Short mmCIF file of N, CA and C in Angstrom, two decimals:
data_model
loop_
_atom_site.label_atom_id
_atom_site.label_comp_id
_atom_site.label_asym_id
_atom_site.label_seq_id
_atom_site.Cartn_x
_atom_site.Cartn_y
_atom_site.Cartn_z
N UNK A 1 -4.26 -61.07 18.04
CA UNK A 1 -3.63 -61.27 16.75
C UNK A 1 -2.99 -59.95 16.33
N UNK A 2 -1.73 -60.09 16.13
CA UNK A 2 -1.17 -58.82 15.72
C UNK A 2 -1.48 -58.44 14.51
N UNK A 3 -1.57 -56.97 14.16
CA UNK A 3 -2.19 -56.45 12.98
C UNK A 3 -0.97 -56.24 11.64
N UNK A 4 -1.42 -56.31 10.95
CA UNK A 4 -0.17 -56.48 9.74
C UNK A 4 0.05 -54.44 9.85
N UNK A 5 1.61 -55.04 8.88
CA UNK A 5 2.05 -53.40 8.62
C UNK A 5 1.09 -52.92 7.83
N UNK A 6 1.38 -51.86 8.20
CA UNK A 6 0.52 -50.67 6.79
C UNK A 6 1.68 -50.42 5.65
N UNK A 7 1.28 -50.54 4.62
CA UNK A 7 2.72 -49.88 3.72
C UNK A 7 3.04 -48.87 4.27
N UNK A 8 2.96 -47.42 4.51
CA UNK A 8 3.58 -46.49 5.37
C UNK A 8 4.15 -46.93 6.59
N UNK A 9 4.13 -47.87 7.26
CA UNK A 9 5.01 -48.11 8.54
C UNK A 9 5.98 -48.97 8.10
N UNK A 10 5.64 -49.92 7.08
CA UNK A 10 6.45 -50.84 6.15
C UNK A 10 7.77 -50.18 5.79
N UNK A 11 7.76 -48.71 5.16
CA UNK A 11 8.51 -47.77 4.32
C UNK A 11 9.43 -47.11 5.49
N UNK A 12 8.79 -47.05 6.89
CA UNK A 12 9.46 -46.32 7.76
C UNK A 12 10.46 -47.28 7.97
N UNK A 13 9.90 -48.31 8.45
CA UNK A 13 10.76 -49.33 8.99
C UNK A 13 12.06 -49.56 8.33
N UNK A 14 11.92 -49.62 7.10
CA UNK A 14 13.20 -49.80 5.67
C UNK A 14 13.76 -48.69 6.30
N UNK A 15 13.76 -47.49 6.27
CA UNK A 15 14.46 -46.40 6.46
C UNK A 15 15.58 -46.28 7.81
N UNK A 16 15.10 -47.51 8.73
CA UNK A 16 15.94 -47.72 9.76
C UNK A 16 16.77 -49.16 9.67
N UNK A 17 16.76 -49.88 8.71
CA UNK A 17 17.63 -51.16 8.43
C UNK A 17 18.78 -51.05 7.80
N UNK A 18 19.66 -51.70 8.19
CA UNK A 18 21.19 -51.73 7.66
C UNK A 18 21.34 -51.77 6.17
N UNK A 19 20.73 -53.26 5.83
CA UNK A 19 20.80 -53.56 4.58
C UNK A 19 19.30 -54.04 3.81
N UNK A 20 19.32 -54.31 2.59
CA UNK A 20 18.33 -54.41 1.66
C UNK A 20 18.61 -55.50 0.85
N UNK A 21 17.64 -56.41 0.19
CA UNK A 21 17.98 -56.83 -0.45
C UNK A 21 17.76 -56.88 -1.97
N UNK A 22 17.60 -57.32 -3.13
CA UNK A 22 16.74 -57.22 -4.36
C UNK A 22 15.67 -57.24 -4.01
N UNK A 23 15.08 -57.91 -3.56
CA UNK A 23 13.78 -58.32 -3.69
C UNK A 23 13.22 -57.35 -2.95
N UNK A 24 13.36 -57.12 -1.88
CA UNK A 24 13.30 -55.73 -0.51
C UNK A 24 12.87 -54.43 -1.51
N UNK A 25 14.39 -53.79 -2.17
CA UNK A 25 14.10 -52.55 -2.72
C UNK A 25 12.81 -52.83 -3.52
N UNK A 26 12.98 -54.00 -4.66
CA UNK A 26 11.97 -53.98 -5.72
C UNK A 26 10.54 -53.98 -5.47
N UNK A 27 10.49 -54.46 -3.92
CA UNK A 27 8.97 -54.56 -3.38
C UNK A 27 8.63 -53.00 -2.80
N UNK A 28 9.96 -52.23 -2.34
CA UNK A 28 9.28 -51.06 -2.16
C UNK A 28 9.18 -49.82 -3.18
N UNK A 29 9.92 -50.21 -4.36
CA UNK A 29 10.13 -49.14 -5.31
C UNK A 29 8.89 -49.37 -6.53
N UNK A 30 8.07 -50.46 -6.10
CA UNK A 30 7.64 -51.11 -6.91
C UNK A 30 8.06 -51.33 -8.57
N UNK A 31 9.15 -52.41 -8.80
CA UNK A 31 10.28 -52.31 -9.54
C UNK A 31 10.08 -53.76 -9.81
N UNK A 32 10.47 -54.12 -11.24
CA UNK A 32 11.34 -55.63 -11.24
C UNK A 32 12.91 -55.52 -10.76
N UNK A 33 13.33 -56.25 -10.40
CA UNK A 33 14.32 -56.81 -10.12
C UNK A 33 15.32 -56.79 -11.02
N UNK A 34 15.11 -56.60 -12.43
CA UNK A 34 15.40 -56.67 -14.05
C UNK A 34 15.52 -55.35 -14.17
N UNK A 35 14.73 -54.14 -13.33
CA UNK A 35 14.97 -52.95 -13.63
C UNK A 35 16.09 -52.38 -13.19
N UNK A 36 15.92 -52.97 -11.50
CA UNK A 36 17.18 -52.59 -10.85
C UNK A 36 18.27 -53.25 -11.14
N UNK A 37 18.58 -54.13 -11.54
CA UNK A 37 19.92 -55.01 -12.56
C UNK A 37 20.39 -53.93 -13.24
N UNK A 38 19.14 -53.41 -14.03
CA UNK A 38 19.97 -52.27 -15.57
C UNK A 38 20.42 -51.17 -14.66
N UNK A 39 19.93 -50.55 -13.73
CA UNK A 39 20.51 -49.09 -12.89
C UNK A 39 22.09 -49.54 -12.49
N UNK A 40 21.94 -51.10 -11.81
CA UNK A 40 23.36 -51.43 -11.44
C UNK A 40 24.16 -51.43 -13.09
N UNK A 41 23.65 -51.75 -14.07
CA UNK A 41 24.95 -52.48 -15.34
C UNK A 41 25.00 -50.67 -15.73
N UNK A 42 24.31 -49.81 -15.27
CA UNK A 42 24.48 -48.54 -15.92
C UNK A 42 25.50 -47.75 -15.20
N UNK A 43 25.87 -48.45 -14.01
CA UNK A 43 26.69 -47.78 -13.03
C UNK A 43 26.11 -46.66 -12.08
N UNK A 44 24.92 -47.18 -11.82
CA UNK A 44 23.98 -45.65 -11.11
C UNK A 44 23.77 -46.59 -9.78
N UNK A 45 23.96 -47.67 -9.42
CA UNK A 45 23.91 -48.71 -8.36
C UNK A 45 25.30 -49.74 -8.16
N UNK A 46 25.39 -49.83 -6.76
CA UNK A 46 26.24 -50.38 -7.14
C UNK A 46 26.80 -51.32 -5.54
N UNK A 47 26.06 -52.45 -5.48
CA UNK A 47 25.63 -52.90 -4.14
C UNK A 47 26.73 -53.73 -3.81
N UNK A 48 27.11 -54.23 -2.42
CA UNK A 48 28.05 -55.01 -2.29
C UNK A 48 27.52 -56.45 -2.61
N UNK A 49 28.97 -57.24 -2.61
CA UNK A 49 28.71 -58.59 -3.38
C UNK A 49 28.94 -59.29 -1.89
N UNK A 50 27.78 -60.66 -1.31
CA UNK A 50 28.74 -61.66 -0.89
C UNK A 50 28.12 -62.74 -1.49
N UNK A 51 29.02 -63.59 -2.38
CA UNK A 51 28.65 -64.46 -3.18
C UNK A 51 28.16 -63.98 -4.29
N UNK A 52 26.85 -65.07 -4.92
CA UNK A 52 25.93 -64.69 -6.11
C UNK A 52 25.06 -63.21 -4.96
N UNK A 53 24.78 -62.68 -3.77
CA UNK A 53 23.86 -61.78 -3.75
C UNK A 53 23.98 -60.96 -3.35
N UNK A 54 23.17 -59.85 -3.63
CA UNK A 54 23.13 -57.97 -3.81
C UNK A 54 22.62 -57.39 -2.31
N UNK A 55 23.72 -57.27 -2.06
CA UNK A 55 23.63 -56.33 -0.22
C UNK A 55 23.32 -54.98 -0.90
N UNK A 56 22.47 -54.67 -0.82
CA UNK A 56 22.58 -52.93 -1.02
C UNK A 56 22.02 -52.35 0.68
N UNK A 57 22.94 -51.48 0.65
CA UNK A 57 23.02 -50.63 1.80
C UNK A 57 21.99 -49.37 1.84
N UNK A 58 21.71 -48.23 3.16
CA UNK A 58 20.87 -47.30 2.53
C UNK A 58 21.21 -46.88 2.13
N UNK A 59 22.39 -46.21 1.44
CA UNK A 59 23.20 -45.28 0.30
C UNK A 59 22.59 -45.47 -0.94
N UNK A 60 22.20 -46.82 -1.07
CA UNK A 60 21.72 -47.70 -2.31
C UNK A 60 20.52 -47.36 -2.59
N UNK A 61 20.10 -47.36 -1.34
CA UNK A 61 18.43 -47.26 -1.64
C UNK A 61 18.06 -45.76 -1.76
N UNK A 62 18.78 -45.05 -1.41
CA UNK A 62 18.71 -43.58 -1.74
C UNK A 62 19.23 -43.24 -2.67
N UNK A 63 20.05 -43.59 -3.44
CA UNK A 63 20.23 -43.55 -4.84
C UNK A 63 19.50 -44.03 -5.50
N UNK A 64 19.02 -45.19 -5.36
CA UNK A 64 17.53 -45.71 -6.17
C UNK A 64 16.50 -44.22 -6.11
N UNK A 65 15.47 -44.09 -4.79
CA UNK A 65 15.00 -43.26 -4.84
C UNK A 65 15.48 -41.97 -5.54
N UNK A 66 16.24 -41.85 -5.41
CA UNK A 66 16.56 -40.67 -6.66
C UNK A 66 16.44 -40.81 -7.87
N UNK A 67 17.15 -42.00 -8.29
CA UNK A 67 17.45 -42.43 -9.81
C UNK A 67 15.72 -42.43 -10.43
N UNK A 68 14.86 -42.84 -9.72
CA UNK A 68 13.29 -42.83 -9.71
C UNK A 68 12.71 -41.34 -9.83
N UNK A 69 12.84 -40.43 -8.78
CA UNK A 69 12.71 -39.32 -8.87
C UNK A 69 12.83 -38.46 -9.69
N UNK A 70 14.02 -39.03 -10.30
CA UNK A 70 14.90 -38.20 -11.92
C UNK A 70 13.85 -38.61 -12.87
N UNK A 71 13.69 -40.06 -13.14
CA UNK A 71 13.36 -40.39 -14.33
C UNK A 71 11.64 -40.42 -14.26
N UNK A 72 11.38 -40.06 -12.94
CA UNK A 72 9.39 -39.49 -12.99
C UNK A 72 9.88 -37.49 -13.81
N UNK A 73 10.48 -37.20 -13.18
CA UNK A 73 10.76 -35.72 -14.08
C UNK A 73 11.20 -35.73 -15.56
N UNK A 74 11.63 -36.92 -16.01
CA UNK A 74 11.70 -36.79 -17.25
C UNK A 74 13.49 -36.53 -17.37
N UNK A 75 14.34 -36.98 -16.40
CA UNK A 75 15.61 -36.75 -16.80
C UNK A 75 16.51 -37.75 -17.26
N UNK A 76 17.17 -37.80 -18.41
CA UNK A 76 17.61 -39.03 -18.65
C UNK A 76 18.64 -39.69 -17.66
N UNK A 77 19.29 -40.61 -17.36
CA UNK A 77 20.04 -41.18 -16.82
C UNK A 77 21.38 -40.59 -16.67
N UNK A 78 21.90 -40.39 -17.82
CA UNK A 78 22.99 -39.58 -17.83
C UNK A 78 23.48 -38.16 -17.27
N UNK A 79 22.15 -37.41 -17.31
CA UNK A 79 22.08 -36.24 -16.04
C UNK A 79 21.50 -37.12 -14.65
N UNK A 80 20.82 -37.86 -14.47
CA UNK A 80 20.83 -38.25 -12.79
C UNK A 80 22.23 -39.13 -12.77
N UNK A 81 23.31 -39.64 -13.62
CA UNK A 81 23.98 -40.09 -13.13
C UNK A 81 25.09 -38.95 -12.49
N UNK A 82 25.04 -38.30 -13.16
CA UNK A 82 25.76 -36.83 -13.22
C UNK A 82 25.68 -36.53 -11.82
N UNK A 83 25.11 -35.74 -11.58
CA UNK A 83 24.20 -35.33 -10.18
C UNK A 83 24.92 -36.53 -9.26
N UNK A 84 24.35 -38.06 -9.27
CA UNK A 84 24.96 -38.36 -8.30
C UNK A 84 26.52 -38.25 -7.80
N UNK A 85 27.20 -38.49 -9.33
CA UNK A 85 28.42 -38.32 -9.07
C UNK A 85 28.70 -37.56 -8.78
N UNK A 86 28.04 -36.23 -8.71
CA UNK A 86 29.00 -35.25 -7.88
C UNK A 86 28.91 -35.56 -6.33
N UNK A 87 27.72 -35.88 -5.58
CA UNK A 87 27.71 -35.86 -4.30
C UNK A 87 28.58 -36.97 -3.94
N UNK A 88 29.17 -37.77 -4.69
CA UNK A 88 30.28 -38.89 -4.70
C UNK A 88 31.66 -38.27 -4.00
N UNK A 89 31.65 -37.57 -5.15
CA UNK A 89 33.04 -36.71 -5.35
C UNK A 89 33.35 -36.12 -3.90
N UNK A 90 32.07 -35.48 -3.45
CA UNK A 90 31.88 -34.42 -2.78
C UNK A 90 31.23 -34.26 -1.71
N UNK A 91 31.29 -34.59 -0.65
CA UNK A 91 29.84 -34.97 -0.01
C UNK A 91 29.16 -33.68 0.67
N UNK A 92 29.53 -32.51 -0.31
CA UNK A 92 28.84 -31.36 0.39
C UNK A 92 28.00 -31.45 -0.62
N UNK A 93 26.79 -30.94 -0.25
CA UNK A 93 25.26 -31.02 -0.88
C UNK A 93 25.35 -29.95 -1.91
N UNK A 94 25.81 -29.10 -1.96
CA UNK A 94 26.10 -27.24 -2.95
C UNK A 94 26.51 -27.51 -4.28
N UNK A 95 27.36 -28.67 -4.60
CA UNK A 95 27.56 -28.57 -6.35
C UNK A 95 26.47 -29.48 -6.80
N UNK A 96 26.16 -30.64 -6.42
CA UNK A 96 25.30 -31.52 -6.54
C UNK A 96 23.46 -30.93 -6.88
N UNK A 97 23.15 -29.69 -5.60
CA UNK A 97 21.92 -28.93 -6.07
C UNK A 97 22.20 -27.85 -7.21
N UNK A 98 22.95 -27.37 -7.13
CA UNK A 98 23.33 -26.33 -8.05
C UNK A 98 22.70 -27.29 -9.45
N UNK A 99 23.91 -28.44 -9.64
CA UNK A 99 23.56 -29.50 -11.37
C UNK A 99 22.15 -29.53 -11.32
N UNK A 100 21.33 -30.04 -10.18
CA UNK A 100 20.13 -30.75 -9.92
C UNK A 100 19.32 -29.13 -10.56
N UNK A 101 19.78 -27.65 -10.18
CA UNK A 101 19.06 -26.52 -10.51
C UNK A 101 18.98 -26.77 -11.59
N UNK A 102 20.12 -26.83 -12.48
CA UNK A 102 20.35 -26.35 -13.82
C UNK A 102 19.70 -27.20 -14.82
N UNK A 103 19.43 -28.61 -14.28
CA UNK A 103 19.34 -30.17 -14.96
C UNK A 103 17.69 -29.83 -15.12
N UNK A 104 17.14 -28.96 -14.43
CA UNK A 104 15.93 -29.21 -14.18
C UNK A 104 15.25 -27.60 -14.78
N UNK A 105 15.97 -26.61 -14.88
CA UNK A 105 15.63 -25.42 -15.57
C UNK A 105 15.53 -26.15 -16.94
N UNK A 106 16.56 -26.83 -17.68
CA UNK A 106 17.11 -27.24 -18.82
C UNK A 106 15.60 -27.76 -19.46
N UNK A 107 15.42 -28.80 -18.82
CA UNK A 107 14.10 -29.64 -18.45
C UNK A 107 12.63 -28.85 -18.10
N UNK A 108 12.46 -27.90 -17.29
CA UNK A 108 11.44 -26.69 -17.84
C UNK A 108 10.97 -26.22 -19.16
N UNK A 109 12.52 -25.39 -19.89
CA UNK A 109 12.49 -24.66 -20.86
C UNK A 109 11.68 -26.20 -22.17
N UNK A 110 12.39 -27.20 -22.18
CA UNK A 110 12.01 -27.97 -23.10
C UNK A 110 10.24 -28.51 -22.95
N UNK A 111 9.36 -28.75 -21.69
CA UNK A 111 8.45 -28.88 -21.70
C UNK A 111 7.59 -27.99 -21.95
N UNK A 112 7.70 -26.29 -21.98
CA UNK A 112 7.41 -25.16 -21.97
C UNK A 112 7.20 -25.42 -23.63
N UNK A 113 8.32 -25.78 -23.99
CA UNK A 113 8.23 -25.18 -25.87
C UNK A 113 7.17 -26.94 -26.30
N UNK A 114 7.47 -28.12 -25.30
CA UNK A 114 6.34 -28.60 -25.83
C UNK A 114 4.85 -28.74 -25.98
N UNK A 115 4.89 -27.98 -24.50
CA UNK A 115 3.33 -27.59 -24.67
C UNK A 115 2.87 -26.40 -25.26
N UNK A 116 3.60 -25.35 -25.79
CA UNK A 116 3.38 -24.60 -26.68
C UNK A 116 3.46 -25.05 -28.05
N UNK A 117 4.04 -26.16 -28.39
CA UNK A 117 4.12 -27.16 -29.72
C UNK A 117 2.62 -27.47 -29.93
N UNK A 118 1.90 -28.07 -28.45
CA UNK A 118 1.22 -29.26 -28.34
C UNK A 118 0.12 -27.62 -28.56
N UNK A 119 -0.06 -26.64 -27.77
CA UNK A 119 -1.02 -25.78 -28.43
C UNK A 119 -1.44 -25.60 -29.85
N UNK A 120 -0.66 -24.73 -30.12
CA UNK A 120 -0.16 -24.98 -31.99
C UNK A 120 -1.24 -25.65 -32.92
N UNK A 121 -0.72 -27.53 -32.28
CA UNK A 121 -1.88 -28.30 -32.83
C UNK A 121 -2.54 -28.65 -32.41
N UNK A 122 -2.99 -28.49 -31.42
CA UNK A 122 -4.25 -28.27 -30.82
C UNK A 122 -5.34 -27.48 -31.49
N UNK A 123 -4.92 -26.57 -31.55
CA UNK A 123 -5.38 -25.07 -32.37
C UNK A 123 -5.92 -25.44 -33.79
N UNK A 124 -4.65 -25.78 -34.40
CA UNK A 124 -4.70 -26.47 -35.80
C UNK A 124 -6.10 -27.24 -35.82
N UNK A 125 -5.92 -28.55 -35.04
CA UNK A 125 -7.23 -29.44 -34.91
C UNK A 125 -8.21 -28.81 -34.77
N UNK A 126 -8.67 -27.86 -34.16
CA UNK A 126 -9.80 -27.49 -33.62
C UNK A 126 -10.28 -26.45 -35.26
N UNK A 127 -9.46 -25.61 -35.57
CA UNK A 127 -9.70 -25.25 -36.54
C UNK A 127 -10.16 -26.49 -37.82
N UNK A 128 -9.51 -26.92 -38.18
CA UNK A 128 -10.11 -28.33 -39.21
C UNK A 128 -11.02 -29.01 -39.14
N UNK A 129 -11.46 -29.06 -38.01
CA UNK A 129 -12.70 -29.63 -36.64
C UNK A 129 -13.72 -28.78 -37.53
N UNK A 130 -13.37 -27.42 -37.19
CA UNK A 130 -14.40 -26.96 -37.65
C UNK A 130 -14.77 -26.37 -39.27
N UNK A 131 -13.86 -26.04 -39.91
CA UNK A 131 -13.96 -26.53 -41.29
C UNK A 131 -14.71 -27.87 -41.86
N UNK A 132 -14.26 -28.86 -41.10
CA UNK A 132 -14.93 -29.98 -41.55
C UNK A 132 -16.34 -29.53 -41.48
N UNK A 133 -16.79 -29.84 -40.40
CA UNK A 133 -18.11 -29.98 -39.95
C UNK A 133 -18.86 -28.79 -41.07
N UNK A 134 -18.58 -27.32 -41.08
CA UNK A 134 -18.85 -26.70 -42.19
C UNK A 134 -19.12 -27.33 -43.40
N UNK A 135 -18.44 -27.60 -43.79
CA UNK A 135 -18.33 -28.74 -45.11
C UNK A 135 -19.47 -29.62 -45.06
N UNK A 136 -19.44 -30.43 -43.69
CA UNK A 136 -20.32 -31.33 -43.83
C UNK A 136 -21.79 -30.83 -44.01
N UNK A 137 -22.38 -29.90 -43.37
CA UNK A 137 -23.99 -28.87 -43.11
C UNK A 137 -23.83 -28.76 -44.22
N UNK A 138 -22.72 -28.10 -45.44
CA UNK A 138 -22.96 -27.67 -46.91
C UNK A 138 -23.51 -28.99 -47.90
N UNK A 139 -22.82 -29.81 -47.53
CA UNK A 139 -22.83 -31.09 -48.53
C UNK A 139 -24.45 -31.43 -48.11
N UNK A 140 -24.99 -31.63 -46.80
CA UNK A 140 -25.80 -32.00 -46.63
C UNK A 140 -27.26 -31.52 -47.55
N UNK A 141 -26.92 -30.12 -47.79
CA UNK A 141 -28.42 -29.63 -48.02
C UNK A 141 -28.50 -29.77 -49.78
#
């Protein structure tokens, strides 16, 4: 009895197929189908048509994986659309990392000042924390 795929040999295998389909990417991106619709109506996908169904090619699916990649870092759409379009434009890899540097310093500096926000009140709390409790030992006796 032959042994089923492993998801890791599953993932390899995709990586050597022509085409994909909805259902294909969404099972490996673990995605609705509804998600990847909005990447296509956003213009960040953009699969061939025959008939009513969605050929996406690996170009596709590597733009997915990216578009994913971006938005686990916290980048909105509009900078990963950015980014892709340049390697569109361009198919040398050098302006495309350069945006991807800058998109993502940008994106540093702002989590930096939020977890120094998120200290702050942290701090705050812990102080009131303990005011309270003061309060409370006084009231008690």
């Amino acid at each position: 009895m032959p042994k089923p795929a492993s998801p890791s040999s599953a993932t390899a295998s995709n990586h050597r197929r022509e085409t994909f389909t909805i259902t294909d990417l969404a099972d490996e991106f673990a995605l609705t189908t509804r998600a990847i619709r909005f990447y296509e109506d956003q213009g960040l996908l953009s699969p061939e048509r025959r008939g009513t169904r969605r050929i996406y090619t690996p170009r596709e699916r590597v733009r997915l994986k990216l578009i994913l990649r971006g938005k686990r870092l916290g980048m909105s759409l509009a900078d990963i659309s950015g980014i892709l379009d340049l390697y569109d434009v361009d198919h040398n890899e050098r302006p495309q990392l350069m945006k991807f540097l800058e998109v993502l310093a940008a994106r540093r500096v702002l989590l930096e000042q939020q977890r120094e926000d998120i200290d702050v009140v942290l701090e705050e709390i812990s102080t009131i924390e303990r005011d309270t409790r003061k309060r409370l030992k006084t009231s008690a006796k």
